[in-house]
mmCIF file of C-alpha atoms in Angstrom:
data_model
loop_
_atom_site.group_PDB
_atom_site.id
_atom_site.type_symbol
_atom_site.label_atom_id
_atom_site.label_comp_id
_atom_site.label_asym_id
_atom_site.label_seq_id
_atom_site.Cartn_x
_atom_site.Cartn_y
_atom_site.Cartn_z
ATOM 1 C CA MET A 1 -141.176 70.607 16.505
ATOM 2 C CA ALA A 2 -139.675 72.308 19.533
ATOM 3 C CA GLU A 3 -137.980 69.082 20.677
ATOM 4 C CA ALA A 4 -136.448 68.606 17.238
ATOM 5 C CA LEU A 5 -135.112 72.199 17.254
ATOM 6 C CA ILE A 6 -133.554 71.737 20.707
ATOM 7 C CA TRP A 7 -131.945 68.473 19.573
ATOM 8 C CA ILE A 8 -130.435 70.176 16.516
ATOM 9 C CA LEU A 9 -129.020 72.975 18.723
ATOM 10 C CA LEU A 10 -127.472 70.478 21.134
ATOM 11 C CA VAL A 11 -125.866 68.525 18.302
ATOM 12 C CA GLY A 12 -124.424 71.742 16.834
ATOM 13 C CA LEU A 13 -123.090 72.828 20.218
ATOM 14 C CA LEU A 14 -121.385 69.473 20.814
ATOM 15 C CA ALA A 15 -119.876 69.599 17.336
ATOM 16 C CA GLY A 16 -118.541 73.092 18.007
ATOM 17 C CA LEU A 17 -117.015 71.951 21.275
ATOM 18 C CA GLY A 18 -115.346 69.081 19.518
ATOM 19 C CA ASP A 19 -113.856 71.414 16.908
ATOM 20 C CA ALA A 20 -112.660 73.772 19.629
ATOM 21 C CA GLU A 21 -110.574 71.081 21.326
ATOM 22 C CA ALA A 22 -107.330 72.745 22.335
ATOM 23 C CA GLN A 23 -104.001 71.738 20.843
ATOM 24 C CA GLN A 24 -101.400 70.748 23.417
ATOM 25 C CA THR A 25 -97.681 71.508 23.249
ATOM 26 C CA THR A 26 -95.099 70.602 25.873
ATOM 27 C CA LEU A 27 -92.177 72.960 26.506
ATOM 28 C CA GLN A 28 -89.301 72.808 28.983
ATOM 29 C CA PRO A 29 -88.124 76.221 30.244
ATOM 30 C CA LEU A 30 -85.043 76.365 32.476
ATOM 31 C CA VAL A 31 -84.665 78.295 35.711
ATOM 32 C CA GLY A 32 -82.556 81.417 35.207
ATOM 33 C CA ARG A 33 -82.547 81.132 31.394
ATOM 34 C CA VAL A 34 -84.567 83.135 28.934
ATOM 35 C CA PHE A 35 -87.621 81.368 27.503
ATOM 36 C CA VAL A 36 -89.120 82.487 24.183
ATOM 37 C CA HIS A 37 -92.112 80.899 22.442
ATOM 38 C CA THR A 38 -93.398 82.272 19.155
ATOM 39 C CA LEU A 39 -97.121 82.376 18.425
ATOM 40 C CA ASP A 40 -97.538 82.418 14.641
ATOM 41 C CA ARG A 41 -100.638 81.917 12.554
ATOM 42 C CA GLU A 42 -99.290 78.839 10.748
ATOM 43 C CA THR A 43 -99.016 76.767 13.944
ATOM 44 C CA VAL A 44 -101.995 78.146 15.839
ATOM 45 C CA LEU A 45 -104.715 78.382 13.190
ATOM 46 C CA ARG A 46 -105.897 74.961 12.092
ATOM 47 C CA ARG A 47 -106.593 74.636 8.390
ATOM 48 C CA PRO A 48 -107.278 71.602 6.215
ATOM 49 C CA GLU A 49 -104.298 69.799 4.775
ATOM 50 C CA HIS A 50 -102.477 71.443 1.860
ATOM 51 C CA VAL A 51 -104.176 74.797 2.658
ATOM 52 C CA ASP A 52 -101.820 77.584 3.675
ATOM 53 C CA VAL A 53 -102.789 80.471 5.912
ATOM 54 C CA PRO A 54 -102.688 83.764 3.963
ATOM 55 C CA PRO A 55 -99.891 86.009 5.272
ATOM 56 C CA THR A 56 -102.286 88.968 5.433
ATOM 57 C CA THR A 57 -104.658 87.279 7.897
ATOM 58 C CA PRO A 58 -104.807 89.418 11.060
ATOM 59 C CA VAL A 59 -104.579 87.276 14.185
ATOM 60 C CA THR A 60 -104.467 88.335 17.840
ATOM 61 C CA TYR A 61 -103.794 86.190 20.891
ATOM 62 C CA HIS A 62 -104.819 86.058 24.526
ATOM 63 C CA ALA A 63 -102.766 83.992 26.958
ATOM 64 C CA HIS A 64 -103.338 83.247 30.628
ATOM 65 C CA LEU A 65 -102.405 80.725 33.272
ATOM 66 C CA GLN A 66 -104.909 77.917 33.548
ATOM 67 C CA GLY A 67 -107.400 78.752 36.259
ATOM 68 C CA HIS A 68 -106.173 82.359 36.497
ATOM 69 C CA PRO A 69 -107.028 85.522 34.519
ATOM 70 C CA ASP A 70 -103.405 86.515 33.830
ATOM 71 C CA LEU A 71 -99.998 85.071 33.088
ATOM 72 C CA PRO A 72 -97.562 84.017 35.828
ATOM 73 C CA ARG A 73 -95.335 86.776 37.142
ATOM 74 C CA TRP A 74 -92.236 85.635 35.252
ATOM 75 C CA LEU A 75 -93.921 85.331 31.832
ATOM 76 C CA ARG A 76 -94.815 88.224 29.515
ATOM 77 C CA TYR A 77 -96.690 88.489 26.223
ATOM 78 C CA THR A 78 -96.126 90.966 23.396
ATOM 79 C CA GLN A 79 -97.390 91.476 19.855
ATOM 80 C CA ARG A 80 -96.729 94.586 17.806
ATOM 81 C CA SER A 81 -99.712 94.268 15.420
ATOM 82 C CA PRO A 82 -102.274 91.609 14.342
ATOM 83 C CA HIS A 83 -100.229 90.989 11.181
ATOM 84 C CA GLN A 84 -97.093 90.052 13.166
ATOM 85 C CA PRO A 85 -96.457 87.044 15.397
ATOM 86 C CA GLY A 86 -96.845 87.156 19.158
ATOM 87 C CA PHE A 87 -94.247 86.146 21.726
ATOM 88 C CA LEU A 88 -94.334 84.609 25.173
ATOM 89 C CA TYR A 89 -91.029 85.315 26.907
ATOM 90 C CA GLY A 90 -89.455 85.525 30.332
ATOM 91 C CA ALA A 91 -87.069 83.847 32.746
ATOM 92 C CA PRO A 92 -88.505 81.540 35.415
ATOM 93 C CA THR A 93 -87.219 81.811 38.977
ATOM 94 C CA PRO A 94 -86.455 78.955 41.401
ATOM 95 C CA GLU A 95 -89.893 79.475 42.976
ATOM 96 C CA ASP A 96 -91.514 78.668 39.616
ATOM 97 C CA ARG A 97 -90.197 75.111 39.333
ATOM 98 C CA GLY A 98 -92.757 72.538 38.387
ATOM 99 C CA ARG A 99 -95.607 72.296 35.926
ATOM 100 C CA GLN A 100 -97.555 75.276 34.619
ATOM 101 C CA VAL A 101 -100.261 75.219 31.956
ATOM 102 C CA ILE A 102 -100.743 78.266 29.723
ATOM 103 C CA GLU A 103 -103.928 78.562 27.665
ATOM 104 C CA VAL A 104 -103.636 80.567 24.431
ATOM 105 C CA THR A 105 -106.654 81.668 22.403
ATOM 106 C CA ALA A 106 -106.102 82.881 18.824
ATOM 107 C CA TYR A 107 -108.659 85.197 17.191
ATOM 108 C CA ASN A 108 -108.918 85.416 13.405
ATOM 109 C CA ARG A 109 -109.981 89.015 12.796
ATOM 110 C CA ASP A 110 -111.228 88.266 9.283
ATOM 111 C CA SER A 111 -113.446 85.234 9.877
ATOM 112 C CA PHE A 112 -113.843 85.693 13.675
ATOM 113 C CA ASP A 113 -112.777 82.073 14.217
ATOM 114 C CA THR A 114 -111.128 81.150 17.496
ATOM 115 C CA THR A 115 -108.569 78.439 18.144
ATOM 116 C CA ARG A 116 -107.284 77.299 21.510
ATOM 117 C CA GLN A 117 -103.813 76.009 22.253
ATOM 118 C CA THR A 118 -102.483 74.640 25.539
ATOM 119 C CA LEU A 119 -98.816 75.049 26.461
ATOM 120 C CA VAL A 120 -97.573 72.696 29.167
ATOM 121 C CA LEU A 121 -94.440 74.222 30.739
ATOM 122 C CA LEU A 122 -92.217 71.802 32.644
ATOM 123 C CA ILE A 123 -89.824 74.154 34.432
ATOM 124 C CA GLY A 124 -86.608 72.519 35.590
ATOM 125 C CA ASP A 125 -83.040 73.343 36.568
ATOM 126 C CA PRO A 126 -80.427 73.981 33.869
ATOM 127 C CA GLU A 127 -77.547 71.612 33.270
ATOM 128 C CA GLY A 128 -73.917 72.594 33.081
ATOM 129 C CA PRO A 129 -71.828 75.050 35.077
ATOM 130 C CA LEU A 130 -73.280 77.982 36.946
ATOM 131 C CA LEU A 131 -73.149 81.464 35.454
ATOM 132 C CA PRO A 132 -72.068 83.723 38.325
ATOM 133 C CA TYR A 133 -70.870 86.577 36.119
ATOM 134 C CA GLN A 134 -73.854 88.445 34.719
ATOM 135 C CA ALA A 135 -73.975 91.645 32.670
ATOM 136 C CA GLU A 136 -76.998 93.623 31.538
ATOM 137 C CA PHE A 137 -76.992 95.925 28.497
ATOM 138 C CA LEU A 138 -79.529 98.487 27.289
ATOM 139 C CA VAL A 139 -79.914 98.186 23.511
ATOM 140 C CA CYS A 140 -81.540 101.411 22.266
ATOM 141 C CA SER A 141 -81.746 100.430 18.600
ATOM 142 C CA HIS A 142 -84.272 97.599 18.951
ATOM 143 C CA ASP A 143 -87.688 96.812 20.310
ATOM 144 C CA VAL A 144 -88.246 93.747 22.419
ATOM 145 C CA GLU A 145 -89.983 91.720 19.681
ATOM 146 C CA GLU A 146 -87.028 92.378 17.340
ATOM 147 C CA VAL A 147 -84.596 90.634 19.716
ATOM 148 C CA LEU A 148 -86.779 87.705 20.795
ATOM 149 C CA PRO A 149 -86.266 85.579 17.657
ATOM 150 C CA SER A 150 -83.252 83.306 17.783
ATOM 151 C CA THR A 151 -81.345 84.956 14.937
ATOM 152 C CA PRO A 152 -80.963 88.458 16.456
ATOM 153 C CA ALA A 153 -80.270 86.967 19.890
ATOM 154 C CA SER A 154 -77.455 84.757 18.614
ATOM 155 C CA ARG A 155 -76.061 87.663 16.607
ATOM 156 C CA PHE A 156 -75.937 89.765 19.775
ATOM 157 C CA LEU A 157 -74.058 87.035 21.669
ATOM 158 C CA THR A 158 -71.593 86.663 18.809
ATOM 159 C CA ALA A 159 -70.929 90.402 18.710
ATOM 160 C CA LEU A 160 -70.582 90.554 22.495
ATOM 161 C CA GLY A 161 -67.928 87.863 22.335
ATOM 162 C CA GLY A 162 -65.489 90.467 21.041
ATOM 163 C CA LEU A 163 -65.774 92.334 24.369
ATOM 164 C CA TRP A 164 -66.069 89.264 26.609
ATOM 165 C CA GLU A 165 -63.639 86.852 25.046
ATOM 166 C CA LEU A 166 -63.450 84.200 27.726
ATOM 167 C CA GLY A 167 -66.056 81.521 28.118
ATOM 168 C CA GLU A 168 -69.415 80.812 26.534
ATOM 169 C CA LEU A 169 -72.147 83.442 26.775
ATOM 170 C CA GLN A 170 -75.790 82.601 27.393
ATOM 171 C CA LEU A 171 -78.905 84.738 27.448
ATOM 172 C CA LEU A 172 -80.448 84.997 30.878
ATOM 173 C CA ASN A 173 -83.305 87.439 30.374
ATOM 174 C CA ILE A 174 -84.801 89.913 27.915
ATOM 175 C CA THR A 175 -86.943 92.794 29.184
ATOM 176 C CA SER A 176 -88.563 95.700 27.398
ATOM 177 C CA ALA A 177 -87.383 99.127 28.495
ATOM 178 C CA LEU A 178 -91.031 100.113 28.999
ATOM 179 C CA ASP A 179 -91.317 97.467 31.726
ATOM 180 C CA ARG A 180 -88.341 99.049 33.472
ATOM 181 C CA GLY A 181 -89.759 102.573 33.580
ATOM 182 C CA GLY A 182 -88.739 103.743 30.103
ATOM 183 C CA ARG A 183 -90.744 106.266 28.105
ATOM 184 C CA VAL A 184 -92.689 105.572 24.944
ATOM 185 C CA PRO A 185 -90.664 107.046 22.054
ATOM 186 C CA LEU A 186 -92.032 109.648 19.702
ATOM 187 C CA PRO A 187 -93.500 108.303 16.422
ATOM 188 C CA ILE A 188 -90.365 109.235 14.482
ATOM 189 C CA GLU A 189 -88.567 106.886 12.151
ATOM 190 C CA GLY A 190 -85.611 105.270 13.844
ATOM 191 C CA ARG A 191 -86.872 105.744 17.410
ATOM 192 C CA LYS A 192 -87.159 102.489 19.353
ATOM 193 C CA GLU A 193 -88.457 101.576 22.791
ATOM 194 C CA GLY A 194 -85.229 99.872 23.836
ATOM 195 C CA VAL A 195 -84.623 96.471 25.381
ATOM 196 C CA TYR A 196 -82.546 95.196 28.306
ATOM 197 C CA ILE A 197 -80.524 92.059 27.507
ATOM 198 C CA LYS A 198 -78.997 90.125 30.394
ATOM 199 C CA VAL A 199 -76.091 87.812 29.583
ATOM 200 C CA GLY A 200 -74.296 85.350 31.850
ATOM 201 C CA SER A 201 -71.006 83.496 31.715
ATOM 202 C CA ALA A 202 -68.860 81.243 33.829
ATOM 203 C CA SER A 203 -65.768 83.335 33.015
ATOM 204 C CA PRO A 204 -64.867 86.609 34.758
ATOM 205 C CA PHE A 205 -65.569 89.968 33.170
ATOM 206 C CA SER A 206 -63.083 91.401 30.757
ATOM 207 C CA THR A 207 -61.059 94.504 31.562
ATOM 208 C CA CYS A 208 -63.074 96.488 29.047
ATOM 209 C CA LEU A 209 -66.397 95.711 30.746
ATOM 210 C CA LYS A 210 -64.980 96.443 34.189
ATOM 211 C CA MET A 211 -63.808 99.856 33.004
ATOM 212 C CA VAL A 212 -67.197 100.659 31.491
ATOM 213 C CA ALA A 213 -68.968 99.836 34.755
ATOM 214 C CA SER A 214 -66.413 101.604 36.969
ATOM 215 C CA PRO A 215 -67.417 104.602 39.150
ATOM 216 C CA ASP A 216 -65.192 106.883 37.054
ATOM 217 C CA SER A 217 -67.127 105.940 33.935
ATOM 218 C CA HIS A 218 -70.466 106.592 35.678
ATOM 219 C CA ALA A 219 -69.166 109.977 36.831
ATOM 220 C CA ARG A 220 -68.305 110.911 33.241
ATOM 221 C CA CYS A 221 -71.799 109.846 32.144
ATOM 222 C CA ALA A 222 -73.361 112.031 34.837
ATOM 223 C CA GLN A 223 -71.439 115.014 33.453
ATOM 224 C CA GLY A 224 -72.632 114.303 29.889
ATOM 225 C CA GLN A 225 -69.275 112.899 28.704
ATOM 226 C CA PRO A 226 -68.781 109.554 26.917
ATOM 227 C CA PRO A 227 -68.001 106.584 29.166
ATOM 228 C CA LEU A 228 -64.627 104.907 29.474
ATOM 229 C CA LEU A 229 -64.531 102.269 26.702
ATOM 230 C CA SER A 230 -60.991 101.011 26.201
ATOM 231 C CA CYS A 231 -61.811 98.394 23.549
ATOM 232 C CA TYR A 232 -63.486 98.427 20.176
ATOM 233 C CA ASP A 233 -67.293 98.365 20.199
ATOM 234 C CA THR A 234 -67.962 95.113 18.374
ATOM 235 C CA LEU A 235 -71.730 95.495 18.848
ATOM 236 C CA ALA A 236 -71.925 98.502 16.528
ATOM 237 C CA PRO A 237 -73.479 99.211 14.080
ATOM 238 C CA HIS A 238 -76.078 96.433 14.383
ATOM 239 C CA PHE A 239 -76.736 97.077 18.092
ATOM 240 C CA ARG A 240 -76.568 100.571 19.604
ATOM 241 C CA VAL A 241 -75.797 99.997 23.281
ATOM 242 C CA ASP A 242 -76.108 102.681 25.944
ATOM 243 C CA TRP A 243 -72.781 102.137 27.697
ATOM 244 C CA CYS A 244 -73.809 104.400 30.552
ATOM 245 C CA ASN A 245 -76.457 101.829 31.561
ATOM 246 C CA VAL A 246 -74.261 98.742 31.774
ATOM 247 C CA SER A 247 -74.489 96.842 35.063
ATOM 248 C CA LEU A 248 -72.256 93.968 36.167
ATOM 249 C CA VAL A 249 -73.186 91.441 38.843
ATOM 250 C CA ASP A 250 -70.618 89.056 40.335
ATOM 251 C CA LYS A 251 -72.218 86.122 42.153
ATOM 252 C CA SER A 252 -69.042 84.099 42.459
ATOM 253 C CA VAL A 253 -68.521 85.369 45.993
ATOM 254 C CA PRO A 254 -71.416 84.205 48.196
ATOM 255 C CA GLU A 255 -73.123 86.934 50.120
ATOM 256 C CA PRO A 256 -72.917 86.722 53.901
ATOM 257 C CA ALA A 257 -76.043 85.278 55.430
ATOM 258 C CA ASP A 258 -78.190 87.641 57.392
ATOM 259 C CA GLU A 259 -78.007 87.223 61.115
ATOM 260 C CA VAL A 260 -81.114 85.581 62.473
ATOM 261 C CA PRO A 261 -82.351 87.457 65.544
ATOM 262 C CA THR A 262 -82.539 85.320 68.652
ATOM 263 C CA PRO A 263 -85.855 85.556 70.475
ATOM 264 C CA GLY A 264 -85.633 86.812 74.060
ATOM 265 C CA ASP A 265 -87.734 86.285 77.140
ATOM 266 C CA GLY A 266 -89.896 89.342 76.402
ATOM 267 C CA ILE A 267 -88.661 91.362 79.398
ATOM 268 C CA LEU A 268 -86.893 94.650 78.740
ATOM 269 C CA GLU A 269 -83.540 95.243 80.247
ATOM 270 C CA HIS A 270 -83.187 97.695 83.126
ATOM 271 C CA ASP A 271 -82.976 101.272 81.892
ATOM 272 C CA PRO A 272 -82.020 103.963 84.428
ATOM 273 C CA PHE A 273 -83.658 106.689 82.323
ATOM 274 C CA PHE A 274 -87.079 105.021 82.200
ATOM 275 C CA CYS A 275 -88.797 104.399 85.493
ATOM 276 C CA PRO A 276 -92.445 103.473 84.959
ATOM 277 C CA PRO A 277 -94.774 103.861 87.919
ATOM 278 C CA THR A 278 -95.482 100.687 89.803
ATOM 279 C CA GLU A 279 -98.846 101.726 91.283
ATOM 280 C CA ALA A 280 -101.644 103.995 90.052
ATOM 281 C CA THR A 281 -103.224 106.369 92.587
ATOM 282 C CA ALA A 282 -106.995 106.409 92.976
ATOM 283 C CA ARG A 283 -108.736 109.369 91.366
ATOM 284 C CA ASP A 284 -112.295 110.689 91.577
ATOM 285 C CA PHE A 285 -113.758 111.603 88.183
ATOM 286 C CA LEU A 286 -117.093 112.973 89.512
ATOM 287 C CA THR A 287 -115.915 116.580 89.461
ATOM 288 C CA ASP A 288 -114.625 116.266 85.908
ATOM 289 C CA ALA A 289 -117.910 114.721 84.760
ATOM 290 C CA LEU A 290 -119.993 117.489 86.358
ATOM 291 C CA VAL A 291 -117.851 120.219 84.845
ATOM 292 C CA THR A 292 -118.048 118.579 81.437
ATOM 293 C CA LEU A 293 -121.864 118.390 81.549
ATOM 294 C CA LEU A 294 -122.917 121.485 83.538
ATOM 295 C CA VAL A 295 -120.737 124.154 81.937
ATOM 296 C CA PRO A 296 -122.169 123.659 78.407
ATOM 297 C CA LEU A 297 -125.732 123.515 79.820
ATOM 298 C CA LEU A 298 -125.203 126.763 81.737
ATOM 299 C CA VAL A 299 -123.859 128.540 78.688
ATOM 300 C CA ALA A 300 -126.805 127.330 76.579
ATOM 301 C CA LEU A 301 -129.264 128.559 79.259
ATOM 302 C CA LEU A 302 -127.695 132.029 79.363
ATOM 303 C CA LEU A 303 -127.856 132.310 75.588
ATOM 304 C CA THR A 304 -131.539 131.273 75.619
ATOM 305 C CA LEU A 305 -132.441 133.881 78.274
ATOM 306 C CA GLY A 306 -130.616 136.616 76.401
ATOM 307 C CA LEU A 307 -132.358 135.793 73.130
ATOM 308 C CA ALA A 308 -135.777 135.696 74.850
ATOM 309 C CA TYR A 309 -135.195 139.111 76.464
ATOM 310 C CA VAL A 310 -134.199 140.688 73.137
ATOM 311 C CA MET A 311 -137.175 139.235 71.253
ATOM 312 C CA CYS A 312 -139.938 139.604 73.891
ATOM 313 C CA CYS A 313 -138.964 142.434 76.273
ATOM 314 C CA ARG A 314 -137.458 144.947 73.887
ATOM 315 C CA ARG A 315 -140.435 145.529 71.557
ATOM 316 C CA GLU A 316 -141.069 149.235 70.654
ATOM 317 C CA GLY A 317 -144.927 149.185 70.590
ATOM 318 C CA ARG A 318 -147.479 151.109 68.531
ATOM 319 C CA LEU A 319 -147.332 154.322 70.649
ATOM 320 C CA LYS A 320 -143.617 154.782 70.095
ATOM 321 C CA ARG A 321 -144.103 154.033 66.424
ATOM 322 C CA ASP A 322 -146.857 156.666 66.036
ATOM 323 C CA LEU A 323 -144.816 159.307 67.889
ATOM 324 C CA ALA A 324 -141.817 158.680 65.654
ATOM 325 C CA THR A 325 -143.935 159.071 62.449
ATOM 326 C CA SER A 326 -144.558 162.547 60.936
ATOM 327 C CA ASP A 327 -148.116 164.035 60.886
ATOM 328 C CA ILE A 328 -148.245 164.354 57.105
ATOM 329 C CA GLN A 329 -147.436 160.697 56.669
ATOM 330 C CA MET A 330 -150.090 159.743 59.227
ATOM 331 C CA VAL A 331 -152.756 161.901 57.512
ATOM 332 C CA HIS A 332 -151.885 160.404 54.157
ATOM 333 C CA HIS A 333 -152.096 156.926 55.552
ATOM 334 C CA CYS A 334 -155.451 157.593 57.257
ATOM 335 C CA THR A 335 -156.917 159.112 54.079
ATOM 336 C CA ILE A 336 -155.978 156.111 51.988
ATOM 337 C CA ARG A 337 -157.344 153.789 54.598
ATOM 338 C CA GLY A 338 -160.661 155.713 54.859
ATOM 339 C CA ASN A 339 -161.137 155.780 51.109
ATOM 340 C CA THR A 340 -160.459 152.075 50.945
ATOM 341 C CA GLU A 341 -163.102 151.356 53.595
ATOM 342 C CA GLU A 342 -165.655 153.561 51.789
ATOM 343 C CA LEU A 343 -165.094 151.774 48.476
ATOM 344 C CA ARG A 344 -165.525 148.425 50.170
ATOM 345 C CA GLN A 345 -168.845 149.540 51.689
ATOM 346 C CA MET A 346 -170.133 150.813 48.344
ATOM 347 C CA ALA A 347 -169.178 147.582 46.672
ATOM 348 C CA SER A 348 -170.990 145.565 49.293
ATOM 349 C CA SER A 349 -174.317 147.537 49.058
ATOM 350 C CA ARG A 350 -174.647 147.687 45.240
ATOM 351 C CA GLU A 351 -177.604 150.187 45.523
ATOM 352 C CA VAL A 352 -176.239 152.977 43.309
ATOM 353 C CA PRO A 353 -177.908 153.432 39.880
ATOM 354 C CA ARG A 354 -176.260 152.069 36.800
ATOM 355 C CA PRO A 355 -174.102 154.492 34.843
ATOM 356 C CA LEU A 356 -175.857 156.000 31.875
ATOM 357 C CA SER A 357 -173.146 154.865 29.534
ATOM 358 C CA THR A 358 -174.132 151.278 30.222
ATOM 359 C CA LEU A 359 -177.819 151.774 29.267
ATOM 360 C CA PRO A 360 -179.032 150.771 25.719
ATOM 361 C CA MET A 361 -179.389 153.492 23.003
ATOM 362 C CA PHE A 362 -177.897 156.197 25.149
ATOM 363 C CA ASN A 363 -176.964 159.445 23.326
ATOM 364 C CA VAL A 364 -173.786 160.758 24.769
ATOM 365 C CA ARG A 365 -174.349 164.367 23.641
ATOM 366 C CA THR A 366 -178.000 164.871 24.617
ATOM 367 C CA GLY A 367 -178.429 162.233 27.274
ATOM 368 C CA GLU A 368 -181.640 161.102 25.570
ATOM 369 C CA ARG A 369 -182.720 157.483 25.463
ATOM 370 C CA LEU A 370 -184.662 156.322 22.417
ATOM 371 C CA PRO A 371 -187.664 154.068 22.860
ATOM 372 C CA PRO A 372 -187.120 150.478 21.944
ATOM 373 C CA GLN A 373 -189.848 150.599 19.200
ATOM 374 C CA VAL A 374 -187.699 152.819 16.977
ATOM 375 C CA ASP A 375 -185.702 151.020 14.349
ATOM 376 C CA SER A 376 -182.129 151.481 15.397
ATOM 377 C CA ALA A 377 -180.996 151.305 11.767
ATOM 378 C CA GLN A 378 -182.788 154.664 11.007
ATOM 379 C CA VAL A 379 -181.274 156.532 13.933
ATOM 380 C CA PRO A 380 -178.248 158.573 12.854
ATOM 381 C CA LEU A 381 -175.112 158.173 14.844
ATOM 382 C CA ILE A 382 -174.652 161.944 15.053
ATOM 383 C CA LEU A 383 -177.930 163.865 15.464
ATOM 384 C CA ASP A 384 -176.556 167.146 14.057
ATOM 385 C CA GLN A 385 -176.478 165.650 10.544
ATOM 386 C CA HIS A 386 -180.335 166.060 10.087
#
């Protein structure tokens, strides 16, 4: 019976492992370009054919790099609530080239079913011209998950084209303002966390963008005045951009390489102000050792002798105590002591007669004791009543 039960458990476990086989999806992120992958319940949860996933099914996700407890440093995960899709987004760096495997586990909060999905990321270099001109904008009217879908992102690029007319614009990175040190907004309608959107182009910046990012514009922002915006804000009203937080980066001019320090021979140059001694003179440390040991011992010995003299040689004695005590107090003390000794002697002898009050049938008024033959029920309590 036990062997049959174990066999049934093993078969069920193997069947469960077979059902939990992870789905595999291959993606190709590009270095320096934003990567967004949507985790929705329709593609992650496996249902039988012709069975749709109810839109009210709450689903949460957990993603991590294969063999590691967390995601790689360039990849982030966000999900506003279990009833909304999750997003994996980020921009890989040149150090992240190669193959990375992301394991995603979906949890159905209604049925407690779990489904695994494997994302194989083949990170490569982008094709086409370089994008040396990069601008970053802080959009205060949106949260990060509201910009990650393709429709809002393309709408932002189209609206930005009115300020940056030349060239084709591409998204380079999207970052939540909370990840950049922003504060969590109050739970008031219309308040958003904010999102940083980084855009790149092969064409130089427009005059309008250069004026917005100029030092004069930043000085006006520091004084609480509106920035210098010489052109029409084509991003409004769909995107509310904080023009005081616009940063422009020009990578068309290569930065000078840092000078590599040349290793020397390890010998310092001659310095006339520093003349180290060439020889050390011999020194006897016996005197220092004796002083260090004997002085504390001598002090401890003197303290011990002083304490012994105060405790043993300065006692007052009984004679001085008796002379300093008054005669009345001494007489009182001696009387109490004598009475105490007498009571102790009487208690030790026990030869005194018993008190009359302890004898049977004792009459308190007359002192008479009735014979035991008399019926005690006929004896009045008070003899004067006869």
